[in-house]
Every structure is written in C-alpha cells, then in structure tokens.
XYZ file of C-alpha atoms in Angstrom:
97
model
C 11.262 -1.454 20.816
C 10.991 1.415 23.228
C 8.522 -0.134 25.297
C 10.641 -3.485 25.880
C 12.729 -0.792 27.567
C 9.840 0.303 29.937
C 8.780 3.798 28.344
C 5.421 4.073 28.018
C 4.185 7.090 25.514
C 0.946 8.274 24.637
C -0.409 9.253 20.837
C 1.219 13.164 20.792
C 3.678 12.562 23.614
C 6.641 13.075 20.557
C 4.902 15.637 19.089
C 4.042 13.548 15.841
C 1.730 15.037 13.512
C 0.850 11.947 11.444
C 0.981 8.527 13.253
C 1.395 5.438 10.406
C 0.338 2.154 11.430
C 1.409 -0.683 9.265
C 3.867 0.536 7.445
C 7.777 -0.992 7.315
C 9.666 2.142 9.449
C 12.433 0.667 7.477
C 11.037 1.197 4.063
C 10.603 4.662 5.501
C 14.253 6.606 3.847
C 14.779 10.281 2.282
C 12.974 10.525 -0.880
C 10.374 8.055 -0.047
C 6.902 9.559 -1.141
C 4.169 8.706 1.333
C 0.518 8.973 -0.638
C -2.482 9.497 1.995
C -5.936 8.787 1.277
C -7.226 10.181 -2.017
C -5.249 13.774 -2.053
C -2.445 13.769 -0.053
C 1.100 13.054 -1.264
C 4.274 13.436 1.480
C 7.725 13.234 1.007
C 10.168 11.877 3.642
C 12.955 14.074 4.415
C 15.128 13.332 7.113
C 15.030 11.335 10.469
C 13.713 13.163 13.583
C 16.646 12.541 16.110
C 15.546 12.607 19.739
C 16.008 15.623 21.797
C 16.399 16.521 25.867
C 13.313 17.914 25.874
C 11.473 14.782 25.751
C 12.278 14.984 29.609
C 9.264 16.913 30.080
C 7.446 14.049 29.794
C 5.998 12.382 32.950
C 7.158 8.655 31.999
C 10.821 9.784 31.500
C 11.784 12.748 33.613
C 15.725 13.566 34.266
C 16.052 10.239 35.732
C 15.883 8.652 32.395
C 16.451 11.285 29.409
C 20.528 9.937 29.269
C 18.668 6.375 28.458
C 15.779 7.478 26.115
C 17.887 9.112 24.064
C 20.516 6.830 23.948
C 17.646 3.700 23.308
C 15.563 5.823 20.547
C 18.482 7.189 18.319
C 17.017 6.260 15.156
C 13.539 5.490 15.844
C 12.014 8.644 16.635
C 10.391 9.100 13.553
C 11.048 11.316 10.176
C 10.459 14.667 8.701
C 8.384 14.770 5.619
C 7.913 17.793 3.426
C 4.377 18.657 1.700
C 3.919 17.938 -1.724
C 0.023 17.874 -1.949
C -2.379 19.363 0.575
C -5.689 17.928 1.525
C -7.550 16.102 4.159
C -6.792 12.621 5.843
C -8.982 10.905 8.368
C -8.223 7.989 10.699
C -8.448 4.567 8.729
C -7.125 6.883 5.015
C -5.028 3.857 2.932
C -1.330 4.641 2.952
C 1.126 3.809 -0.159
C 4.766 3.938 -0.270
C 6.362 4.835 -3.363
C-alpha cells in the first residue's frame, strides 16, 4: 500500500527483525502465535505504530514524515514476544495459530 503512495523502503529500513512473506497481515492480531521453522514459536503482541523518526530515512526526509505517518498508521508491522528460542533461516515454513 505504501508504495502506491511513492515510498520506497529497503529490507531493515523499519527496523524489522523478522520480515514474513505470505502471510495475511490481517490474520496477524494480539495473541496470534506465529510458529517458525522447526523450533521457533512467537507470539504477536501489539501493533508497531509509526514514529517521526522514520524521517531519517533518505526516501522520506521532513518533507514527507506528516504523510508517512499519516499513510502507514496501522501497517507498520507488530510486536511479538518470545515464546521459544532457536534458529530460522530464509525460506523456514511459517504457521499461524
């Protein structure tokens, strides 16, 4: 949606830990448990609402924080708490549950 609005961000730019690919954002509420790979298990917390320090950010600048924020409310991604350490690797199967 963001990028119908011309900004243009990079993996990191957010300062996302985990990107998902594939999965509903809207299936995505507090409570949901997110299982990664073989060993790890997640659990959503709370949305991520976004902050005026994403002006740092080459693409967006002061010109356009007012905007970003105003566009991205809701869609900046979510907080998820640790409920099972281990490793994940690029291409791990993710379940919601």
């Amino acid at each position: 949606m963001l990028k119908e609005g011309g900004f243009s961000f990079q993996p990191g730019d957010l300062g996302e830990n985990i990107l998902l690919k594939g999965i509903d954002y809207n299936e995505l509420i507090p409570e949901k448990i997110i299982k990664i790979g073989s060993e790890v298990v997640l659990q959503v917390s709370k949305i991520c609402d976004p902050c005026a320090t994403l002006s740092q950010l080459p693409s967006i600048g002061k010109t356009r924080i007012k905007e970003l924020l105003r566009e991205s409310m809701g869609l900046r991604g979510w907080y998820a708490r640790v409920i099972q350490e281990g490793d994940i690797t690029i291409g791990d199967k993710v379940m919601l549950s």
